[in-house]
Short mmCIF file of C-alpha atoms and ligand atoms in Angstrom, two decimals:
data_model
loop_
_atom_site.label_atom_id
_atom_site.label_comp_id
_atom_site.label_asym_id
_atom_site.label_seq_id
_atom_site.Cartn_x
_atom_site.Cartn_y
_atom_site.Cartn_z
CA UNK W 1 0.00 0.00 0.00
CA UNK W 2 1.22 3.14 -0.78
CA UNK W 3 0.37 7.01 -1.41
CA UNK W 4 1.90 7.93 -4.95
CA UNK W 5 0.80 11.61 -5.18
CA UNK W 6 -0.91 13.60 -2.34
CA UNK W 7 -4.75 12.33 -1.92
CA UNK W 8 -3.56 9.16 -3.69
CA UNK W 9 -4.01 5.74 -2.23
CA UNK W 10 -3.54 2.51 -3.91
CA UNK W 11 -3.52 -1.15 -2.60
CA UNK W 12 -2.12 -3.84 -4.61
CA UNK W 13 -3.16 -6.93 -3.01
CA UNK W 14 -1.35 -10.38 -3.99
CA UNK W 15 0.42 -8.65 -6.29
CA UNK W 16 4.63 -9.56 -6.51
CA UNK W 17 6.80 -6.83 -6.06
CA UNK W 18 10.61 -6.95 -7.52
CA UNK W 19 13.63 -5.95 -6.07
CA UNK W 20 16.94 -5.54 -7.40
CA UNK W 21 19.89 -7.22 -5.39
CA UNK W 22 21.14 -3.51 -4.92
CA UNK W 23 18.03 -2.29 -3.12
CA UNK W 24 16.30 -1.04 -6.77
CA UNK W 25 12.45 -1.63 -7.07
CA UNK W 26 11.87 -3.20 -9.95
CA UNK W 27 8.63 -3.81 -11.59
CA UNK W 28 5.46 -4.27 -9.61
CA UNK W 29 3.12 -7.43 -11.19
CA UNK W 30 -0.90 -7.22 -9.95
CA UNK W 31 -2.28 -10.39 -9.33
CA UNK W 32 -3.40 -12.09 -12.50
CA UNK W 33 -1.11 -9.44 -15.21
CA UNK W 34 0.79 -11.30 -17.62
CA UNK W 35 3.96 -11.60 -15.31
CA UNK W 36 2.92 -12.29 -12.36
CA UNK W 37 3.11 -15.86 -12.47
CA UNK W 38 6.70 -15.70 -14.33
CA UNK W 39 7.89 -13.23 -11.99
CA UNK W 40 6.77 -15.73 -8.76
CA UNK W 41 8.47 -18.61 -10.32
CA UNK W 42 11.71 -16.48 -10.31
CA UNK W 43 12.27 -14.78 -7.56
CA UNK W 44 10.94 -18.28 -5.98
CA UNK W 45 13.65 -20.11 -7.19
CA UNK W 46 16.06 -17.47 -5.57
CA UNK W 47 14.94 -18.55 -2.01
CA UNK W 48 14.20 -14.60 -1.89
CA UNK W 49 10.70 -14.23 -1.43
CA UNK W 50 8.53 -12.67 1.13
CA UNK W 51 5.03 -13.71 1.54
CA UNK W 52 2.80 -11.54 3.35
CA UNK W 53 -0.19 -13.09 5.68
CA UNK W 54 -3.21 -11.26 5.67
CA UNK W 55 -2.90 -9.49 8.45
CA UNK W 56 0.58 -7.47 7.06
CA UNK W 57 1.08 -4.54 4.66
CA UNK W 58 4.01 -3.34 3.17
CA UNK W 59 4.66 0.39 2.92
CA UNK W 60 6.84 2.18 2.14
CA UNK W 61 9.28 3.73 4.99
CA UNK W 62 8.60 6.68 6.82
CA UNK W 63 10.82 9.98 6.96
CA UNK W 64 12.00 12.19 9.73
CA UNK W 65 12.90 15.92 8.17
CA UNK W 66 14.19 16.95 11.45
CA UNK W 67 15.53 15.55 14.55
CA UNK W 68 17.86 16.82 16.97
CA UNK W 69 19.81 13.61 17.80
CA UNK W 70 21.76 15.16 21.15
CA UNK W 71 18.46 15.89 22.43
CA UNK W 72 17.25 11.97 22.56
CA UNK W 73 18.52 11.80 26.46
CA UNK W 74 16.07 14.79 27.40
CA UNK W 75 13.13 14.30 25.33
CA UNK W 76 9.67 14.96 26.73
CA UNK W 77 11.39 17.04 29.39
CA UNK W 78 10.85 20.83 30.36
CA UNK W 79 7.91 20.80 27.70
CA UNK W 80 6.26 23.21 29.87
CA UNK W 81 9.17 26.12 29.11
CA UNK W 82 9.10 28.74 26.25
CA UNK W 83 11.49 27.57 23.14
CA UNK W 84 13.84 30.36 24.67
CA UNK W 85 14.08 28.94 28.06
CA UNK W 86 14.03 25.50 26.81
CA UNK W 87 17.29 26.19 24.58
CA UNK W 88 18.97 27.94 27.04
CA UNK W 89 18.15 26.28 30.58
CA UNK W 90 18.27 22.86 29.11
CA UNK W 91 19.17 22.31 25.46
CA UNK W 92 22.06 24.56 25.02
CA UNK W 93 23.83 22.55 28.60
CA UNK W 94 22.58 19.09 27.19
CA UNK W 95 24.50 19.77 23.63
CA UNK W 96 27.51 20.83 25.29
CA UNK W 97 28.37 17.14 26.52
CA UNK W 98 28.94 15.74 23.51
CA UNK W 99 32.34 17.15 23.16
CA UNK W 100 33.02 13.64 25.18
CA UNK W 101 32.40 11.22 21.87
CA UNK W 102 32.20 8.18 24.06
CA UNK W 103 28.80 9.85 25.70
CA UNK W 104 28.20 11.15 21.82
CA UNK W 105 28.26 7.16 20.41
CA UNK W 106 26.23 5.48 23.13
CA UNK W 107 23.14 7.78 22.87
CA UNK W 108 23.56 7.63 18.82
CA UNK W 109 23.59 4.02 19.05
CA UNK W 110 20.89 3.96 20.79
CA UNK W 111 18.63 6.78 18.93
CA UNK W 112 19.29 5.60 15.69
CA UNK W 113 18.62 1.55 16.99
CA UNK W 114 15.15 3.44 17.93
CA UNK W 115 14.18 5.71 14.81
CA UNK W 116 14.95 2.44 12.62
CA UNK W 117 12.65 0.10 14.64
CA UNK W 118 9.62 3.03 14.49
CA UNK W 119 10.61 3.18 10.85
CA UNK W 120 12.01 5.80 10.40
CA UNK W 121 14.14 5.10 7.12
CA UNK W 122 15.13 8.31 6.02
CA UNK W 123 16.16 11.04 8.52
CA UNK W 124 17.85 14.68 8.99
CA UNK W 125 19.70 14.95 11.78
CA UNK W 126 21.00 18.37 13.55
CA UNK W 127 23.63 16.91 15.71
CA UNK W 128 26.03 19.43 17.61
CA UNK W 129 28.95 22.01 16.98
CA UNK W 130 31.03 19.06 17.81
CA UNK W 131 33.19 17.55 14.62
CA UNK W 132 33.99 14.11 16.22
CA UNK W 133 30.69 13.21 18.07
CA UNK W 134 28.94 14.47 14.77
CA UNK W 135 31.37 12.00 12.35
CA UNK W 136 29.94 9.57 14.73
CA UNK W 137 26.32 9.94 14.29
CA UNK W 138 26.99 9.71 10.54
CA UNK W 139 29.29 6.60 10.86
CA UNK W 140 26.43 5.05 12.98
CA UNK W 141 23.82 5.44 10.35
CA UNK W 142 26.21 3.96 7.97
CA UNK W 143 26.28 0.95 10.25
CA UNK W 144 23.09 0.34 10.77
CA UNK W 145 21.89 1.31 7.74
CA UNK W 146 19.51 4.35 8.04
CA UNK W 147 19.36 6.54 5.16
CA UNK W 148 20.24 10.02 6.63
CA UNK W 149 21.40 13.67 5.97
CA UNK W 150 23.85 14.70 9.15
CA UNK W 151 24.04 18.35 10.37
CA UNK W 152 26.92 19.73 11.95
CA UNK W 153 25.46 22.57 13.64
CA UNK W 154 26.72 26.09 13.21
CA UNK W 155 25.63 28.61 15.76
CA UNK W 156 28.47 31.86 16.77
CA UNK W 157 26.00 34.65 17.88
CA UNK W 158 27.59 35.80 21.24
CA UNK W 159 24.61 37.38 22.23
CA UNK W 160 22.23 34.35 21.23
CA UNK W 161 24.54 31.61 22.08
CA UNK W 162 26.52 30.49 25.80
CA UNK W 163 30.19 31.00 26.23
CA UNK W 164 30.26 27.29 26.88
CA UNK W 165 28.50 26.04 23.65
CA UNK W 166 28.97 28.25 20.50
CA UNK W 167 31.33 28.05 17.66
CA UNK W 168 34.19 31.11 18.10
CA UNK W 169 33.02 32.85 15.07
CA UNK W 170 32.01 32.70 11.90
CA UNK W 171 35.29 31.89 9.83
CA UNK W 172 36.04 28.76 12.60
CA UNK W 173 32.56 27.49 12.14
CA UNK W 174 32.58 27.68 8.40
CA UNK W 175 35.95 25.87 8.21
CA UNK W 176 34.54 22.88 10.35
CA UNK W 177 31.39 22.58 8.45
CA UNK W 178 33.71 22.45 4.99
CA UNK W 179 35.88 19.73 6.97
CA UNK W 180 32.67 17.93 8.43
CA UNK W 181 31.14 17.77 4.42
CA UNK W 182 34.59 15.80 3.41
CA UNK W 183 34.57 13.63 5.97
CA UNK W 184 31.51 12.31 5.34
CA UNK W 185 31.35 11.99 1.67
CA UNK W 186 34.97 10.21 2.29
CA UNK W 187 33.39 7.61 4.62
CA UNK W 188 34.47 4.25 4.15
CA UNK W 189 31.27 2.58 2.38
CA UNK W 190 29.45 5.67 1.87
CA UNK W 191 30.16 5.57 -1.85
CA UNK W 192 26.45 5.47 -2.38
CA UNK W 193 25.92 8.57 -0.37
CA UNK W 194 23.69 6.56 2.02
CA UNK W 195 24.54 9.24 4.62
CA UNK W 196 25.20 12.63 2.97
CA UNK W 197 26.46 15.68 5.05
CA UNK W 198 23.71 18.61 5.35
CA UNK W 199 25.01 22.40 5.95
CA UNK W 200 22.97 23.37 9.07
CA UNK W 201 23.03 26.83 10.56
CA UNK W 202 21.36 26.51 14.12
CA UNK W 203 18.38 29.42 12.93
CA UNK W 204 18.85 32.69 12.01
CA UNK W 205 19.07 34.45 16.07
CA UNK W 206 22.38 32.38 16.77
CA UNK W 207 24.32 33.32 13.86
CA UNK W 208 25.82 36.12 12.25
CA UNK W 209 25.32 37.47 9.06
CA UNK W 210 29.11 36.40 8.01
CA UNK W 211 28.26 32.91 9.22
CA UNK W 212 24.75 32.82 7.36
CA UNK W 213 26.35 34.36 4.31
CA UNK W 214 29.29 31.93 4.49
CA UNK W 215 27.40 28.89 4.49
CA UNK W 216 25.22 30.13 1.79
CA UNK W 217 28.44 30.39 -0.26
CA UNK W 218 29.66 27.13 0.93
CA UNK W 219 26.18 25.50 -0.27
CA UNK W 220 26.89 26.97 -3.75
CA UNK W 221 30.47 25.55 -3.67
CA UNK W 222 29.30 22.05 -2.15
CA UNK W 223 26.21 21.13 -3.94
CA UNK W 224 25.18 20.03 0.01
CA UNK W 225 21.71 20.42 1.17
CA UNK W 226 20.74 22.81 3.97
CA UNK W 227 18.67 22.49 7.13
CA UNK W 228 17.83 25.27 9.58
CA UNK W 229 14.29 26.21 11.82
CA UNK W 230 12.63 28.98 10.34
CA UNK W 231 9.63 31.50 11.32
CA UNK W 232 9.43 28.32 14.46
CA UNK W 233 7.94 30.32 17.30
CA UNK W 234 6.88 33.72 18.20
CA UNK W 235 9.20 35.09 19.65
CA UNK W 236 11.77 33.63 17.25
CA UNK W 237 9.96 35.13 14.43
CA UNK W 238 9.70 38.41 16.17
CA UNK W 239 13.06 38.65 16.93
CA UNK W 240 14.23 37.71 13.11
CA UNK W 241 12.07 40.56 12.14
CA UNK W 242 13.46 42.89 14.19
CA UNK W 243 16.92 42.22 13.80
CA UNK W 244 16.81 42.23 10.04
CA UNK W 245 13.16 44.21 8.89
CA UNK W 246 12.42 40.80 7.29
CA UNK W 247 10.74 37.51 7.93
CA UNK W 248 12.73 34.00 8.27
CA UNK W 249 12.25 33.20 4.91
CA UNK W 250 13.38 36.12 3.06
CA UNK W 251 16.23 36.40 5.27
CA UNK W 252 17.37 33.18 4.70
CA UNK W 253 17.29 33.64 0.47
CA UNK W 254 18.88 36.48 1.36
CA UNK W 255 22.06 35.05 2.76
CA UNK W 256 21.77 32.20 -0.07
CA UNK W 257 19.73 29.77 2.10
CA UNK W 258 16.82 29.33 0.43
CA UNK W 259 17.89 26.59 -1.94
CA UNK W 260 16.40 23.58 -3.76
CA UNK W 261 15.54 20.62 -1.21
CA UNK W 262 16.48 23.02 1.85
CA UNK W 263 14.68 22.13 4.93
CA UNK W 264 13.17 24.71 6.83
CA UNK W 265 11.79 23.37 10.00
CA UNK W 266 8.36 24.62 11.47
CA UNK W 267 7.59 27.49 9.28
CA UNK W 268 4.61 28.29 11.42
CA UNK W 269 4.33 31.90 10.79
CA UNK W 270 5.00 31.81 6.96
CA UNK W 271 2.99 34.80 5.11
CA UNK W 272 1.67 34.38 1.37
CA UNK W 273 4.89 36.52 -0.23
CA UNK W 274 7.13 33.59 2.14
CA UNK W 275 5.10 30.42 0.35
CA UNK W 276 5.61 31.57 -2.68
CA UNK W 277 9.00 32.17 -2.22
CA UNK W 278 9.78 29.05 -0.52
CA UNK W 279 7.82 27.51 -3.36
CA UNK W 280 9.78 29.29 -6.55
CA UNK W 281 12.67 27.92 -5.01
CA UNK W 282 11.99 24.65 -4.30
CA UNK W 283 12.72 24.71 -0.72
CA UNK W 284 10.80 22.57 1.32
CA UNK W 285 8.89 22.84 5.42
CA UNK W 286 9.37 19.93 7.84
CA UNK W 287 6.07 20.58 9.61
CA UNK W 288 6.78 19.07 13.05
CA UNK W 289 3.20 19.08 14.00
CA UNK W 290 4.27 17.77 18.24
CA UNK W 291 6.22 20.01 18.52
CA UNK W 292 4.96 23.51 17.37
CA UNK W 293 2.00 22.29 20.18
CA UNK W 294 4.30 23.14 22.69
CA UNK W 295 6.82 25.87 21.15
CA UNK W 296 4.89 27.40 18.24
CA UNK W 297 2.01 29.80 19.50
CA UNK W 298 0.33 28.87 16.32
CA UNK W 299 -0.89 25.95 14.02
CA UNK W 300 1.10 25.48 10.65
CA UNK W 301 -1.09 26.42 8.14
CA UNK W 302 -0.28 23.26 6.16
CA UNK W 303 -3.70 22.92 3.84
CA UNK W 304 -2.37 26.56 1.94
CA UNK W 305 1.08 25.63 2.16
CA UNK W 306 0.51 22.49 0.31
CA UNK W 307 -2.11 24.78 -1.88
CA UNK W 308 0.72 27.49 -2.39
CA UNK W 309 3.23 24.84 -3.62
CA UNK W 310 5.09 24.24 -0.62
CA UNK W 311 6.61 20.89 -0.78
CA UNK W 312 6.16 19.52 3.14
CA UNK W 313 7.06 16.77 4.98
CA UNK W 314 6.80 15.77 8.80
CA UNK W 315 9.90 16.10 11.18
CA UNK W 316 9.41 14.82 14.95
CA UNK W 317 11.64 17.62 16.15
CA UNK W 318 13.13 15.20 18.93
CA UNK W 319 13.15 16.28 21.66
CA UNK W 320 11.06 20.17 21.30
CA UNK W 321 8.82 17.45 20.43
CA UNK W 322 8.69 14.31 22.52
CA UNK W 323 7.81 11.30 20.14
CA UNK W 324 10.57 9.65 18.13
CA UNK W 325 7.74 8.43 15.97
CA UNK W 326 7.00 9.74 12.23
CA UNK W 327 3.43 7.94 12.77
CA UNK W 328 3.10 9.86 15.68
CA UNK W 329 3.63 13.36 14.10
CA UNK W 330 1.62 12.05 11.12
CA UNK W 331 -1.44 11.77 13.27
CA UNK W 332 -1.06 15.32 15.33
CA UNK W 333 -0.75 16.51 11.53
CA UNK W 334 -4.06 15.87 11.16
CA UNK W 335 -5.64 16.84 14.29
CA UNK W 336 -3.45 20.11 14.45
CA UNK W 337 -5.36 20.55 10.84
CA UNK W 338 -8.65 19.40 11.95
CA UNK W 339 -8.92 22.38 14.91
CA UNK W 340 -7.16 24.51 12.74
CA UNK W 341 -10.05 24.35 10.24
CA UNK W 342 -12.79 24.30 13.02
CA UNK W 343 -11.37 27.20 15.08
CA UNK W 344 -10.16 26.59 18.48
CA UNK W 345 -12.63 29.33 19.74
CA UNK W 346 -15.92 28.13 20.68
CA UNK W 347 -17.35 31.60 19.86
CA UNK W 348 -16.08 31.50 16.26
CA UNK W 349 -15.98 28.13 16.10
CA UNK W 350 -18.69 27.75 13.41
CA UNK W 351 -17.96 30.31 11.20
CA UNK W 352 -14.84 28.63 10.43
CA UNK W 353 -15.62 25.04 9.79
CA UNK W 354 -17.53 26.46 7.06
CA UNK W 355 -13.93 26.66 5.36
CA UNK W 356 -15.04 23.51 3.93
CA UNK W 357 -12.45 21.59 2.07
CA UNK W 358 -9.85 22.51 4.72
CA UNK W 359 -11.52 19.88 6.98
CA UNK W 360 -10.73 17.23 4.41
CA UNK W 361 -6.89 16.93 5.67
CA UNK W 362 -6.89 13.27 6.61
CA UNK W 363 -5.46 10.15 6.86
CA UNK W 364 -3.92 9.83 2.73
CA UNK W 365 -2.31 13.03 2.90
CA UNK W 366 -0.68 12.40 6.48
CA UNK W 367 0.28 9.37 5.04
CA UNK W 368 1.59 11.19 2.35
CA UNK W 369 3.52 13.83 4.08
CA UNK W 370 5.51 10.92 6.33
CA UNK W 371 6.29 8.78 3.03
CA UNK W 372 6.13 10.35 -0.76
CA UNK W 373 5.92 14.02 0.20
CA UNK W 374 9.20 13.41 2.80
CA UNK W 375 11.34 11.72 0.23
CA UNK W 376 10.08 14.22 -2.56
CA UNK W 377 11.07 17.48 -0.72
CA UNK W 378 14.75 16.50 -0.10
CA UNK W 379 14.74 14.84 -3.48
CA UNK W 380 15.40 11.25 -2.82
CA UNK W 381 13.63 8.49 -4.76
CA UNK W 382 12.29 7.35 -1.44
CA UNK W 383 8.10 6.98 -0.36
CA UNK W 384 6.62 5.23 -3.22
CA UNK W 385 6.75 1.78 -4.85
CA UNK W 386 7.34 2.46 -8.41
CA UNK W 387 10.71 1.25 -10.68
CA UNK W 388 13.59 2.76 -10.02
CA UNK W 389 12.54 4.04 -6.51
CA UNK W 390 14.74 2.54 -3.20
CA UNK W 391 13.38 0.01 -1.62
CA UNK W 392 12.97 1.38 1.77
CA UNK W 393 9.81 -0.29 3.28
CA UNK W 394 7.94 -1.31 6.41
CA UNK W 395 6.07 -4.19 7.47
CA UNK W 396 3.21 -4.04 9.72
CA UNK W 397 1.53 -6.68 11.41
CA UNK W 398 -1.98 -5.56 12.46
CA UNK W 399 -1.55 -9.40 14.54
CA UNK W 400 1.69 -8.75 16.23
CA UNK W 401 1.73 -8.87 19.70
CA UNK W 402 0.59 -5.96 21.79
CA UNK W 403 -1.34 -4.65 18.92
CA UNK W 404 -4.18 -1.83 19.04
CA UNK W 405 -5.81 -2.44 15.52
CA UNK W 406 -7.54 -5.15 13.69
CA UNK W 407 -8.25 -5.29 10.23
CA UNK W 408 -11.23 -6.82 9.04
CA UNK W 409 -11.69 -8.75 5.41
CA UNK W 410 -13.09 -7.52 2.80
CA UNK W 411 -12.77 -3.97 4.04
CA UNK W 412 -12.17 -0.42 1.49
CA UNK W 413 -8.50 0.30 0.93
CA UNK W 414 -9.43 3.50 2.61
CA UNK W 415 -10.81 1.76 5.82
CA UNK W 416 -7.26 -0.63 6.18
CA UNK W 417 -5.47 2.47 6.22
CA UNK W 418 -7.13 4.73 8.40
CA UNK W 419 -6.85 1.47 11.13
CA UNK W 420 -3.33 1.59 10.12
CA UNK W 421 -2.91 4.73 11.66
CA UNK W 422 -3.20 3.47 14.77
CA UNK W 423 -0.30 1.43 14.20
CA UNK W 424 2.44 1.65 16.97
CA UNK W 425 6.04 0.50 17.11
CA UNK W 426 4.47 -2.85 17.98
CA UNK W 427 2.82 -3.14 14.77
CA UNK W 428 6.17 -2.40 12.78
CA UNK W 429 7.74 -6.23 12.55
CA UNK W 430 10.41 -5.26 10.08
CA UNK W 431 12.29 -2.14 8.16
CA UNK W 432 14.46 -2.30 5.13
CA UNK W 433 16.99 0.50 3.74
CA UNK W 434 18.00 0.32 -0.30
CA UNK W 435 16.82 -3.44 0.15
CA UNK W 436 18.65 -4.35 3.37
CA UNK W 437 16.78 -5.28 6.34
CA UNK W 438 17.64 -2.78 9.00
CA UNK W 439 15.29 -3.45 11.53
CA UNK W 440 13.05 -6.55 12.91
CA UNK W 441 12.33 -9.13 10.47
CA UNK W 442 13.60 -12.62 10.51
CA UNK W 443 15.02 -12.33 6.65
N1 GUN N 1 15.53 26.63 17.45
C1 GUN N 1 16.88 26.67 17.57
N2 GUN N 1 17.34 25.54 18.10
C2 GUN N 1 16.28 24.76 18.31
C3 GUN N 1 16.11 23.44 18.83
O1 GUN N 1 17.05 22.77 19.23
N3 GUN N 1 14.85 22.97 18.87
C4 GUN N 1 13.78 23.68 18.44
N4 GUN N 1 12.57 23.15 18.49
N5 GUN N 1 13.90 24.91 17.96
C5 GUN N 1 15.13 25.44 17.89
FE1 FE N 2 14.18 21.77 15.82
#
């Protein structure tokens, strides 16, 4: 089952699906087409087939657009703090440990062990400021298979950012972030890019101007993707505005940010002139839906965004959000939409749900958003089962143990997926990566 274009949904019961030895899918025969029975008969004879029961569903693998990885040890914590409290009383402290890249690799290990077996096949990390501990992360995914973009963050603002955690100015941070992009493209076995470094300025209040303008350039120079949060909170967005008479987004194109496949996290207080800026230049949100519940002080208009062009996907935001589950995001996506389009005021409540069509957000786009629309705004051929894609899939088991939804027979395509999104991590019984089982499983 899979979502192949936003509102799409198609279900391809005993049909056989190929894959390449290298992780390609190959072509997909529907029960009863002329190679179906060929096609059974040969990848039988390889001893590599997988046979679903009725009560699994292969789809394909979910994607994280943003996740702090040093934040893992402390997430759900201090939830109840502004963003600007929460960065500096906790976050900012946390992050400074992992200069030590022994404490770095254990929670790594561990986070990344997790992410997989909630599957989570493609992610984009910010890690820290720290070069070694950050090598790590993207050594780990290597390892263990997890497709992944790795941040080194940059962040030298001596007014936004502690004496103890902060890069010592813009030309140091720069020069690690050029080092940091070698290193990883020269990992052993990365020649397939499984893990690909990411440029990642903090956001715009704990850099400078040289450093935003520097890694702009360095983008240019690299061909490297770039993460940062944009227009994320209130006071964040106020405070952008201020400092430069210009919102997050037009800041950021200003410095040379605002590239194809850059992820801007949040994006909650994105005008009309920032869509269709973000849109023109193929930039994309990572609407981290948990998250911006806490932090925000506002709902991510995500029905005009989508409307507007905006390619979106979901980030978890680990730990400003406390779930390291894309499912879990996927759902607040679409009750964050549903109250968005009814109002959250009981007085004015009624007015607004007759916005109509905005109430339609549901379950296929949400799907969407954590599978096709993920893969599509970074620009990997990940999130959909068609030739040529990767083969980056995950099994669920409505029967496994500790289960919280049945499927019935007979039942619409529609209906099996909206009980799929109850699924938990219980229900996910095996991930694979560019073919290669990652998580679970027992082949
Ligand atoms: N803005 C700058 N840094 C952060 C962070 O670590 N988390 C969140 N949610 N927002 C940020
Ligand atoms: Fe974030």
């Amino acid at each position: 089952m899979h979502t192949p274009c936003l509102g799409g949904l198609e279900r391809h019961a005993d049909a056989v699906l190929e894959v390449s030895a290298d992780g390609a899918i190959g072509a997909l025969h529907p029960a009863g087409g002329a190679g179906h029975a060929a096609a059974l008969e040969a990848v039988g004879r390889t001893n590599r087939l997988l046979t679903l029961t009725p009560s699994q569903t292969l789809v394909p693998g979910f994607a994280d657009l943003h996740v702090h990885a040093p934040q893992w040890p402390q997430a759900g914590r201090a939830l109840d703090l502004p963003l600007e409290r929460w960065l500096h009383e906790h976050t900012f402290p946390l992050e400074s440990h992992y200069a030590n890249t022994g404490f770095a690799r254990a929670v790594y290990d561990d986070l990344v062990r997790c992410l997989l077996a909630n599957g989570t096949t493609t992610a984009a990390y910010f890690a820290t400021i720290h070069e070694a501990a950050t090598l790590e992360l993207a050594r780990i995914c290597l390892d263990l298979g997890q497709r992944a973009f790795v941040g080194l963050v940059a962040m030298d603002d001596r007014g936004q950012c502690p004496d103890f955690y902060r890069n010592e100015d813009a030309g140091e941070a720069i020069a690690a972030t050029r080092r940091f992009i070698g290193a990883v493209r020269n990992l052993p076995g990365n020649a397939a890019a499984l893990v690909r470094p990411i440029i990642t300025p903090r956001f715009i209040p704990a850099c400078t101007d040289a450093l935003l303008h520097g890694l702009g350039r360095l983008a240019g120079e690299t061909g490297c993707l770039v993460q940062t949060h944009c227009s994320e909170s209130d006071w964040e967005h106020a405070y952008v505005a201020a400092r430069t008479g210009r919102s997050d987004t037009a800041s950021l194109d200003g410095f040379g940010l605002l590239r194809r496949h850059a992820i801007l996290a949040h994006g909650n207080f994105i005008d009309d002139d920032d869509m269709a800026l973000i849109a023109g230049s193929g930039a994309a949100i990572a609407h981290c839906p948990i998250s911006n519940v806490f932090f925000a002080g506002a709902v991510f208009p995500l029905h005009k965004a989508l409307r507007s062009g905006v390619p979106v996907g979901l980030g978890t935001d680990l730990a400003g959000g406390y779930s390291p589950s894309v499912l879990d995001n996927a759902r607040q996506a679409v009750l964050s939409a549903r109250m968005l389009a009814s109002g959250v005021d009981p007085d004015r409540g009624a007015s607004a749900r007759g916005a109509g069509e905005d109430v339609r957000f549901g379950f296929r786009e949400a799907f969407w958003l954590a599978t096709a629309g993920g893969g599509a705004a970074v620009g990997l051929p990940v999130g959909r089962f068609l030739p040529g894609y990767r083969f980056d899939a995950v099994l669920l088991d409505a029967d496994a143990p500790g289960s919280n939804i049945r499927l019935k027979n007979g039942e619409s395509d529609d209906d099996r997926l909206q009980a799929l999104f109850g699924a938990t991590r219980a229900n996910i019984v095996a991930v694979w990566v560019d073919g290669r089982l990652v998580s679970g499983g027992t082949s």
